[in-house]
Amino acid sequence: MKIEKINENQIRCTLTKEDLDARQLRLSELAYGSDKAKELFRDMMKQANLQFGFEANDIPLMIEAIPISSESIILIISKVEDPEELDTRFSKFTPFGEPSSEPAPPIEMEGADDILDLFAKIYKTSEEQKKKKEKREKKEAVAQGTEKNSPAEHINLRREYVFPDLDTVIEAAHGLNNFFQGFNSLYKDERADTYSLLLHQDQTSPEDFNRVCNMLSEYGNGKKLSPAREAFLAEHKGCILPTEALQKLTLI
């Protein structure tokens, strides 16, 4: 966790994958306010105080979040002398996982824990923006008469994710929280003592399927799944859950 002093009232904090791994914390958890996420932000403010004498106390903070990649994010934290001047609308947040040269709009915070609300709103707003974009593209396709003939409609990507144990697969399923509804199945390789999760894109949009793959890559090793590989697993490896593996594992 890198903290830099910009001036007396402003600091910049960079959170990387290594910082999160050291705390057994994943970037996706930040939007859900887990205890480990709260502890991370408390430590971040404590470190800023020790290094630069940056004290939050009861002073309102302005937080600007800049997602750098799916594995890192920059927070610019500023003390606010006149909180009434802050624009607290959440209408133009940068979506998670998409690099941006512009920071999200500043948000007024009561304390360090409230930074978690920022991530939740970024995630929610990115979903709304994605749906609006898909709706707009669909209208344009209908207007051009190409919606039914678009090659993208027939693409069905497949991926395999290998996990070291069943607990990690269950963790991944809970992390997705039923977000993915396409075909998925689970196999066990008795010889290697590993588990393979197979996914088909099916009717999932490319953007959503990419998001699912990014989240699963935090738990297991992903690779392209060929029809031959899938047939081999079906014939030679033990199939534990032939369908809806992720959905069923969230019940455990």
PDB file of C-alpha atoms in Angstrom:
ATOM      1  CA  MET A   1       0.000   0.000   0.000  1.00  0.00           C
ATOM      2  CA  LYS A   2       1.664   3.188  -1.226  1.00  0.00           C
ATOM      3  CA  ILE A   3       0.655   6.495   0.331  1.00  0.00           C
ATOM      4  CA  GLU A   4       1.946   9.815  -0.993  1.00  0.00           C
ATOM      5  CA  LYS A   5       1.458  13.303   0.358  1.00  0.00           C
ATOM      6  CA  ILE A   6       0.231  15.774  -2.253  1.00  0.00           C
ATOM      7  CA  ASN A   7      -0.123  18.720   0.139  1.00  0.00           C
ATOM      8  CA  GLU A   8      -1.181  19.413   3.728  1.00  0.00           C
ATOM      9  CA  ASN A   9      -4.799  18.527   3.003  1.00  0.00           C
ATOM     10  CA  GLN A  10      -4.463  15.860   0.339  1.00  0.00           C
ATOM     11  CA  ILE A  11      -2.931  12.369  -0.012  1.00  0.00           C
ATOM     12  CA  ARG A  12      -2.842   9.735  -2.749  1.00  0.00           C
ATOM     13  CA  CYS A  13      -3.200   6.025  -1.893  1.00  0.00           C
ATOM     14  CA  THR A  14      -2.414   3.239  -4.348  1.00  0.00           C
ATOM     15  CA  LEU A  15      -3.805  -0.249  -3.664  1.00  0.00           C
ATOM     16  CA  THR A  16      -2.299  -3.063  -5.750  1.00  0.00           C
ATOM     17  CA  LYS A  17      -2.965  -6.778  -6.097  1.00  0.00           C
ATOM     18  CA  GLU A  18       0.001  -7.470  -3.813  1.00  0.00           C
ATOM     19  CA  ASP A  19      -1.491  -5.271  -1.078  1.00  0.00           C
ATOM     20  CA  LEU A  20      -4.775  -7.165  -1.273  1.00  0.00           C
ATOM     21  CA  ASP A  21      -3.097 -10.590  -1.433  1.00  0.00           C
ATOM     22  CA  ALA A  22      -1.137  -9.806   1.734  1.00  0.00           C
ATOM     23  CA  ARG A  23      -4.452  -9.359   3.534  1.00  0.00           C
ATOM     24  CA  GLN A  24      -6.190 -12.231   1.733  1.00  0.00           C
ATOM     25  CA  LEU A  25      -8.546  -9.620   0.306  1.00  0.00           C
ATOM     26  CA  ARG A  26      -9.868  -9.393  -3.241  1.00  0.00           C
ATOM     27  CA  LEU A  27     -10.683  -6.185  -5.089  1.00  0.00           C
ATOM     28  CA  SER A  28     -14.240  -7.386  -5.682  1.00  0.00           C
ATOM     29  CA  GLU A  29     -14.793  -7.549  -1.897  1.00  0.00           C
ATOM     30  CA  LEU A  30     -14.334  -3.798  -1.547  1.00  0.00           C
ATOM     31  CA  ALA A  31     -17.778  -3.172  -3.005  1.00  0.00           C
ATOM     32  CA  TYR A  32     -19.403  -5.382  -0.360  1.00  0.00           C
ATOM     33  CA  GLY A  33     -17.817  -3.907   2.773  1.00  0.00           C
ATOM     34  CA  SER A  34     -16.338  -7.022   4.354  1.00  0.00           C
ATOM     35  CA  ASP A  35     -14.601  -6.785   7.736  1.00  0.00           C
ATOM     36  CA  LYS A  36     -11.217  -7.229   6.024  1.00  0.00           C
ATOM     37  CA  ALA A  37     -12.021  -4.366   3.653  1.00  0.00           C
ATOM     38  CA  LYS A  38     -12.956  -2.086   6.553  1.00  0.00           C
ATOM     39  CA  GLU A  39      -9.747  -2.999   8.366  1.00  0.00           C
ATOM     40  CA  LEU A  40      -7.729  -2.156   5.248  1.00  0.00           C
ATOM     41  CA  PHE A  41      -9.130   1.365   5.078  1.00  0.00           C
ATOM     42  CA  ARG A  42      -8.647   1.950   8.789  1.00  0.00           C
ATOM     43  CA  ASP A  43      -4.986   0.931   8.421  1.00  0.00           C
ATOM     44  CA  MET A  44      -4.667   3.153   5.368  1.00  0.00           C
ATOM     45  CA  MET A  45      -5.801   6.210   7.333  1.00  0.00           C
ATOM     46  CA  LYS A  46      -3.599   5.249  10.307  1.00  0.00           C
ATOM     47  CA  GLN A  47      -0.569   4.934   8.031  1.00  0.00           C
ATOM     48  CA  ALA A  48      -1.310   8.326   6.487  1.00  0.00           C
ATOM     49  CA  ASN A  49      -1.449   9.795   9.984  1.00  0.00           C
ATOM     50  CA  LEU A  50       1.856   8.215  11.043  1.00  0.00           C
ATOM     51  CA  GLN A  51       3.734   9.130   7.865  1.00  0.00           C
ATOM     52  CA  PHE A  52       2.411  12.598   7.189  1.00  0.00           C
ATOM     53  CA  GLY A  53       0.304  13.622  10.174  1.00  0.00           C
ATOM     54  CA  PHE A  54      -2.793  13.378   7.989  1.00  0.00           C
ATOM     55  CA  GLU A  55      -5.660  13.229  10.503  1.00  0.00           C
ATOM     56  CA  ALA A  56      -9.249  12.624   9.442  1.00  0.00           C
ATOM     57  CA  ASN A  57     -11.015  12.633  12.818  1.00  0.00           C
ATOM     58  CA  ASP A  58     -14.375  14.373  12.281  1.00  0.00           C
ATOM     59  CA  ILE A  59     -13.218  16.328   9.242  1.00  0.00           C
ATOM     60  CA  PRO A  60     -15.243  15.528   6.091  1.00  0.00           C
ATOM     61  CA  LEU A  61     -13.200  13.906   3.333  1.00  0.00           C
ATOM     62  CA  MET A  62     -13.432  14.139  -0.429  1.00  0.00           C
ATOM     63  CA  ILE A  63     -12.607  10.835  -2.149  1.00  0.00           C
ATOM     64  CA  GLU A  64     -11.727  10.517  -5.840  1.00  0.00           C
ATOM     65  CA  ALA A  65     -11.446   6.885  -7.030  1.00  0.00           C
ATOM     66  CA  ILE A  66      -9.442   6.047 -10.170  1.00  0.00           C
ATOM     67  CA  PRO A  67      -9.576   2.342 -11.177  1.00  0.00           C
ATOM     68  CA  ILE A  68      -6.251   1.621 -12.933  1.00  0.00           C
ATOM     69  CA  SER A  69      -6.983  -1.998 -13.820  1.00  0.00           C
ATOM     70  CA  SER A  70      -8.986  -4.964 -12.548  1.00  0.00           C
ATOM     71  CA  GLU A  71      -6.308  -5.424  -9.879  1.00  0.00           C
ATOM     72  CA  SER A  72      -5.431  -1.919  -8.672  1.00  0.00           C
ATOM     73  CA  ILE A  73      -7.050   1.389  -7.809  1.00  0.00           C
ATOM     74  CA  ILE A  74      -5.910   4.870  -6.735  1.00  0.00           C
ATOM     75  CA  LEU A  75      -7.692   6.910  -4.078  1.00  0.00           C
ATOM     76  CA  ILE A  76      -7.101  10.644  -3.789  1.00  0.00           C
ATOM     77  CA  ILE A  77      -8.269  11.749  -0.351  1.00  0.00           C
ATOM     78  CA  SER A  78      -8.706  15.435   0.505  1.00  0.00           C
ATOM     79  CA  LYS A  79      -9.803  17.275   3.619  1.00  0.00           C
ATOM     80  CA  VAL A  80     -12.757  19.551   2.935  1.00  0.00           C
ATOM     81  CA  GLU A  81     -13.125  22.966   4.541  1.00  0.00           C
ATOM     82  CA  ASP A  82     -16.548  23.677   3.043  1.00  0.00           C
ATOM     83  CA  PRO A  83     -18.480  20.401   2.605  1.00  0.00           C
ATOM     84  CA  GLU A  84     -21.510  22.240   1.189  1.00  0.00           C
ATOM     85  CA  GLU A  85     -19.610  22.846  -2.025  1.00  0.00           C
ATOM     86  CA  LEU A  86     -19.204  19.122  -2.747  1.00  0.00           C
ATOM     87  CA  ASP A  87     -21.219  17.484  -5.486  1.00  0.00           C
ATOM     88  CA  THR A  88     -22.458  14.219  -3.957  1.00  0.00           C
ATOM     89  CA  ARG A  89     -24.127  12.829  -7.073  1.00  0.00           C
ATOM     90  CA  PHE A  90     -22.939   9.446  -8.352  1.00  0.00           C
ATOM     91  CA  SER A  91     -23.701   9.868 -12.042  1.00  0.00           C
ATOM     92  CA  LYS A  92     -20.326   9.559 -13.795  1.00  0.00           C
ATOM     93  CA  PHE A  93     -18.273   6.922 -11.978  1.00  0.00           C
ATOM     94  CA  THR A  94     -15.572   5.070 -13.881  1.00  0.00           C
ATOM     95  CA  PRO A  95     -16.568   1.353 -14.075  1.00  0.00           C
ATOM     96  CA  PHE A  96     -14.440  -1.226 -12.270  1.00  0.00           C
ATOM     97  CA  GLY A  97     -11.755  -2.858 -14.357  1.00  0.00           C
ATOM     98  CA  GLU A  98     -11.656  -0.181 -17.067  1.00  0.00           C
ATOM     99  CA  PRO A  99      -8.575   2.089 -17.130  1.00  0.00           C
ATOM    100  CA  SER A 100      -9.384   5.763 -17.093  1.00  0.00           C
ATOM    101  CA  SER A 101      -7.388   8.955 -17.247  1.00  0.00           C
ATOM    102  CA  GLU A 102     -10.117  10.864 -15.451  1.00  0.00           C
ATOM    103  CA  PRO A 103     -11.043  10.407 -11.777  1.00  0.00           C
ATOM    104  CA  ALA A 104     -14.559   9.737 -10.598  1.00  0.00           C
ATOM    105  CA  PRO A 105     -16.484  12.730  -9.213  1.00  0.00           C
ATOM    106  CA  PRO A 106     -15.524  13.726  -5.638  1.00  0.00           C
ATOM    107  CA  ILE A 107     -17.699  12.360  -2.860  1.00  0.00           C
ATOM    108  CA  GLU A 108     -18.118  13.652   0.679  1.00  0.00           C
ATOM    109  CA  MET A 109     -17.281  11.090   3.378  1.00  0.00           C
ATOM    110  CA  GLU A 110     -17.852  11.119   7.119  1.00  0.00           C
ATOM    111  CA  GLY A 111     -14.910   8.784   7.828  1.00  0.00           C
ATOM    112  CA  ALA A 112     -12.649   6.063   6.486  1.00  0.00           C
ATOM    113  CA  ASP A 113     -15.276   3.285   6.599  1.00  0.00           C
ATOM    114  CA  ASP A 114     -17.572   5.245   4.299  1.00  0.00           C
ATOM    115  CA  ILE A 115     -15.045   4.859   1.483  1.00  0.00           C
ATOM    116  CA  LEU A 116     -16.599   1.425   1.050  1.00  0.00           C
ATOM    117  CA  ASP A 117     -19.847   3.079  -0.048  1.00  0.00           C
ATOM    118  CA  LEU A 118     -17.923   4.666  -2.887  1.00  0.00           C
ATOM    119  CA  PHE A 119     -16.891   1.281  -4.301  1.00  0.00           C
ATOM    120  CA  ALA A 120     -20.427  -0.046  -4.021  1.00  0.00           C
ATOM    121  CA  LYS A 121     -21.788   2.943  -5.941  1.00  0.00           C
ATOM    122  CA  ILE A 122     -19.040   2.642  -8.573  1.00  0.00           C
ATOM    123  CA  TYR A 123     -20.006  -0.991  -9.098  1.00  0.00           C
ATOM    124  CA  LYS A 124     -23.748  -0.220  -9.202  1.00  0.00           C
ATOM    125  CA  THR A 125     -23.333   2.707 -11.565  1.00  0.00           C
ATOM    126  CA  SER A 126     -21.076   0.727 -13.917  1.00  0.00           C
ATOM    127  CA  GLU A 127     -23.812  -1.903 -14.188  1.00  0.00           C
ATOM    128  CA  GLU A 128     -26.398   0.759 -15.024  1.00  0.00           C
ATOM    129  CA  GLN A 129     -24.112   2.295 -17.634  1.00  0.00           C
ATOM    130  CA  LYS A 130     -23.516  -1.113 -19.198  1.00  0.00           C
ATOM    131  CA  LYS A 131     -27.262  -1.810 -19.482  1.00  0.00           C
ATOM    132  CA  LYS A 132     -27.880   1.592 -21.061  1.00  0.00           C
ATOM    133  CA  LYS A 133     -25.093   0.954 -23.570  1.00  0.00           C
ATOM    134  CA  GLU A 134     -26.484  -2.468 -24.489  1.00  0.00           C
ATOM    135  CA  LYS A 135     -29.967  -0.989 -24.908  1.00  0.00           C
ATOM    136  CA  ARG A 136     -28.620   1.778 -27.144  1.00  0.00           C
ATOM    137  CA  GLU A 137     -26.628  -0.673 -29.279  1.00  0.00           C
ATOM    138  CA  LYS A 138     -29.669  -2.901 -29.664  1.00  0.00           C
ATOM    139  CA  LYS A 139     -31.767   0.003 -30.929  1.00  0.00           C
ATOM    140  CA  GLU A 140     -29.052   0.936 -33.410  1.00  0.00           C
ATOM    141  CA  ALA A 141     -28.852  -2.661 -34.654  1.00  0.00           C
ATOM    142  CA  VAL A 142     -32.615  -2.789 -35.184  1.00  0.00           C
ATOM    143  CA  ALA A 143     -32.540   0.519 -37.036  1.00  0.00           C
ATOM    144  CA  GLN A 144     -29.820  -0.790 -39.360  1.00  0.00           C
ATOM    145  CA  GLY A 145     -31.540  -4.143 -39.844  1.00  0.00           C
ATOM    146  CA  THR A 146     -28.440  -6.072 -38.706  1.00  0.00           C
ATOM    147  CA  GLU A 147     -29.453  -7.367 -35.293  1.00  0.00           C
ATOM    148  CA  LYS A 148     -30.367 -10.877 -36.495  1.00  0.00           C
ATOM    149  CA  ASN A 149     -27.371 -11.171 -38.795  1.00  0.00           C
ATOM    150  CA  SER A 150     -24.672  -9.999 -36.427  1.00  0.00           C
ATOM    151  CA  PRO A 151     -21.842 -12.593 -36.148  1.00  0.00           C
ATOM    152  CA  ALA A 152     -21.482 -11.752 -32.448  1.00  0.00           C
ATOM    153  CA  GLU A 153     -24.865 -13.381 -31.819  1.00  0.00           C
ATOM    154  CA  HIS A 154     -23.397 -16.817 -32.619  1.00  0.00           C
ATOM    155  CA  ILE A 155     -20.158 -16.620 -30.637  1.00  0.00           C
ATOM    156  CA  ASN A 156     -20.016 -19.044 -27.705  1.00  0.00           C
ATOM    157  CA  LEU A 157     -16.739 -18.669 -25.844  1.00  0.00           C
ATOM    158  CA  ARG A 158     -15.614 -21.443 -23.501  1.00  0.00           C
ATOM    159  CA  ARG A 159     -13.220 -21.276 -20.566  1.00  0.00           C
ATOM    160  CA  GLU A 160     -11.760 -23.726 -18.051  1.00  0.00           C
ATOM    161  CA  TYR A 161     -10.645 -22.686 -14.567  1.00  0.00           C
ATOM    162  CA  VAL A 162      -8.518 -25.018 -12.449  1.00  0.00           C
ATOM    163  CA  PHE A 163      -8.695 -24.738  -8.648  1.00  0.00           C
ATOM    164  CA  PRO A 164      -6.444 -26.357  -6.013  1.00  0.00           C
ATOM    165  CA  ASP A 165      -9.320 -27.491  -3.793  1.00  0.00           C
ATOM    166  CA  LEU A 166     -13.102 -27.508  -3.465  1.00  0.00           C
ATOM    167  CA  ASP A 167     -13.125 -24.731  -0.848  1.00  0.00           C
ATOM    168  CA  THR A 168     -11.594 -22.343  -3.384  1.00  0.00           C
ATOM    169  CA  VAL A 169     -14.270 -23.258  -5.945  1.00  0.00           C
ATOM    170  CA  ILE A 170     -16.961 -22.547  -3.343  1.00  0.00           C
ATOM    171  CA  GLU A 171     -15.296 -19.210  -2.551  1.00  0.00           C
ATOM    172  CA  ALA A 172     -15.350 -18.295  -6.237  1.00  0.00           C
ATOM    173  CA  ALA A 173     -19.020 -19.221  -6.519  1.00  0.00           C
ATOM    174  CA  HIS A 174     -19.897 -16.976  -3.584  1.00  0.00           C
ATOM    175  CA  GLY A 175     -17.770 -14.221  -5.082  1.00  0.00           C
ATOM    176  CA  LEU A 176     -19.850 -14.311  -8.275  1.00  0.00           C
ATOM    177  CA  ASN A 177     -23.053 -14.454  -6.236  1.00  0.00           C
ATOM    178  CA  ASN A 178     -25.155 -15.980  -9.058  1.00  0.00           C
ATOM    179  CA  PHE A 179     -24.051 -13.269 -11.498  1.00  0.00           C
ATOM    180  CA  PHE A 180     -23.297 -15.872 -14.195  1.00  0.00           C
ATOM    181  CA  GLN A 181     -26.259 -17.885 -15.481  1.00  0.00           C
ATOM    182  CA  GLY A 182     -24.649 -19.611 -18.488  1.00  0.00           C
ATOM    183  CA  PHE A 183     -23.784 -23.309 -18.681  1.00  0.00           C
ATOM    184  CA  ASN A 184     -21.131 -24.388 -16.172  1.00  0.00           C
ATOM    185  CA  SER A 185     -20.008 -27.748 -14.792  1.00  0.00           C
ATOM    186  CA  LEU A 186     -17.462 -29.029 -12.283  1.00  0.00           C
ATOM    187  CA  TYR A 187     -14.989 -31.920 -12.666  1.00  0.00           C
ATOM    188  CA  LYS A 188     -12.404 -33.426 -10.314  1.00  0.00           C
ATOM    189  CA  ASP A 189      -8.998 -34.682 -11.452  1.00  0.00           C
ATOM    190  CA  GLU A 190      -8.226 -37.411  -8.936  1.00  0.00           C
ATOM    191  CA  ARG A 191      -4.629 -37.798 -10.095  1.00  0.00           C
ATOM    192  CA  ALA A 192      -3.731 -34.098  -9.834  1.00  0.00           C
ATOM    193  CA  ASP A 193      -6.169 -33.564  -6.937  1.00  0.00           C
ATOM    194  CA  THR A 194      -7.544 -30.419  -8.616  1.00  0.00           C
ATOM    195  CA  TYR A 195     -10.979 -29.206  -9.703  1.00  0.00           C
ATOM    196  CA  SER A 196     -11.922 -27.900 -13.164  1.00  0.00           C
ATOM    197  CA  LEU A 197     -14.818 -25.489 -13.681  1.00  0.00           C
ATOM    198  CA  LEU A 198     -16.056 -25.339 -17.292  1.00  0.00           C
ATOM    199  CA  LEU A 199     -17.989 -22.317 -18.578  1.00  0.00           C
ATOM    200  CA  HIS A 200     -19.889 -21.615 -21.813  1.00  0.00           C
ATOM    201  CA  GLN A 201     -20.683 -18.016 -22.715  1.00  0.00           C
ATOM    202  CA  ASP A 202     -24.112 -19.011 -24.100  1.00  0.00           C
ATOM    203  CA  GLN A 203     -26.383 -15.923 -24.043  1.00  0.00           C
ATOM    204  CA  THR A 204     -24.105 -13.951 -21.712  1.00  0.00           C
ATOM    205  CA  SER A 205     -22.868 -10.698 -23.233  1.00  0.00           C
ATOM    206  CA  PRO A 206     -19.117 -10.478 -24.023  1.00  0.00           C
ATOM    207  CA  GLU A 207     -18.739  -7.734 -21.404  1.00  0.00           C
ATOM    208  CA  ASP A 208     -20.418  -9.799 -18.672  1.00  0.00           C
ATOM    209  CA  PHE A 209     -18.531 -12.973 -19.643  1.00  0.00           C
ATOM    210  CA  ASN A 210     -15.252 -11.051 -19.487  1.00  0.00           C
ATOM    211  CA  ARG A 211     -16.204  -9.747 -16.044  1.00  0.00           C
ATOM    212  CA  VAL A 212     -16.959 -13.298 -14.859  1.00  0.00           C
ATOM    213  CA  CYS A 213     -13.606 -14.524 -16.212  1.00  0.00           C
ATOM    214  CA  ASN A 214     -11.738 -11.682 -14.489  1.00  0.00           C
ATOM    215  CA  MET A 215     -13.333 -12.517 -11.142  1.00  0.00           C
ATOM    216  CA  LEU A 216     -12.687 -16.259 -11.460  1.00  0.00           C
ATOM    217  CA  SER A 217      -9.043 -15.611 -12.349  1.00  0.00           C
ATOM    218  CA  GLU A 218      -8.620 -14.255  -8.816  1.00  0.00           C
ATOM    219  CA  TYR A 219      -9.353 -17.745  -7.494  1.00  0.00           C
ATOM    220  CA  GLY A 220      -8.063 -20.176 -10.120  1.00  0.00           C
ATOM    221  CA  ASN A 221      -6.002 -20.531 -13.292  1.00  0.00           C
ATOM    222  CA  GLY A 222      -7.990 -19.929 -16.475  1.00  0.00           C
ATOM    223  CA  LYS A 223      -7.391 -21.153 -20.019  1.00  0.00           C
ATOM    224  CA  LYS A 224      -9.253 -21.583 -23.299  1.00  0.00           C
ATOM    225  CA  LEU A 225     -11.537 -24.624 -23.358  1.00  0.00           C
ATOM    226  CA  SER A 226     -11.628 -26.574 -26.615  1.00  0.00           C
ATOM    227  CA  PRO A 227     -14.399 -29.071 -27.501  1.00  0.00           C
ATOM    228  CA  ALA A 228     -11.746 -31.829 -27.488  1.00  0.00           C
ATOM    229  CA  ARG A 229     -10.635 -30.915 -23.961  1.00  0.00           C
ATOM    230  CA  GLU A 230     -14.235 -30.844 -22.759  1.00  0.00           C
ATOM    231  CA  ALA A 231     -14.890 -34.258 -24.295  1.00  0.00           C
ATOM    232  CA  PHE A 232     -11.739 -35.633 -22.633  1.00  0.00           C
ATOM    233  CA  LEU A 233     -12.842 -34.376 -19.210  1.00  0.00           C
ATOM    234  CA  ALA A 234     -16.313 -35.846 -19.689  1.00  0.00           C
ATOM    235  CA  GLU A 235     -14.858 -39.250 -20.580  1.00  0.00           C
ATOM    236  CA  HIS A 236     -11.865 -39.548 -18.241  1.00  0.00           C
ATOM    237  CA  LYS A 237     -12.467 -37.259 -15.241  1.00  0.00           C
ATOM    238  CA  GLY A 238     -15.085 -37.405 -12.532  1.00  0.00           C
ATOM    239  CA  CYS A 239     -17.975 -35.014 -13.138  1.00  0.00           C
ATOM    240  CA  ILE A 240     -19.172 -33.717  -9.772  1.00  0.00           C
ATOM    241  CA  LEU A 241     -21.796 -31.211 -10.947  1.00  0.00           C
ATOM    242  CA  PRO A 242     -22.825 -31.556 -14.618  1.00  0.00           C
ATOM    243  CA  THR A 243     -24.882 -28.332 -14.715  1.00  0.00           C
ATOM    244  CA  GLU A 244     -25.337 -25.119 -12.661  1.00  0.00           C
ATOM    245  CA  ALA A 245     -22.227 -25.872 -10.618  1.00  0.00           C
ATOM    246  CA  LEU A 246     -21.712 -22.250  -9.511  1.00  0.00           C
ATOM    247  CA  GLN A 247     -25.352 -21.806  -8.566  1.00  0.00           C
ATOM    248  CA  LYS A 248     -25.369 -24.993  -6.492  1.00  0.00           C
ATOM    249  CA  LEU A 249     -22.088 -24.186  -4.751  1.00  0.00           C
ATOM    250  CA  THR A 250     -23.468 -20.844  -3.499  1.00  0.00           C
ATOM    251  CA  LEU A 251     -25.898 -22.876  -1.371  1.00  0.00           C
ATOM    252  CA  ILE A 252     -23.026 -24.450   0.591  1.00  0.00           C
TER     253      ILE A 252
END
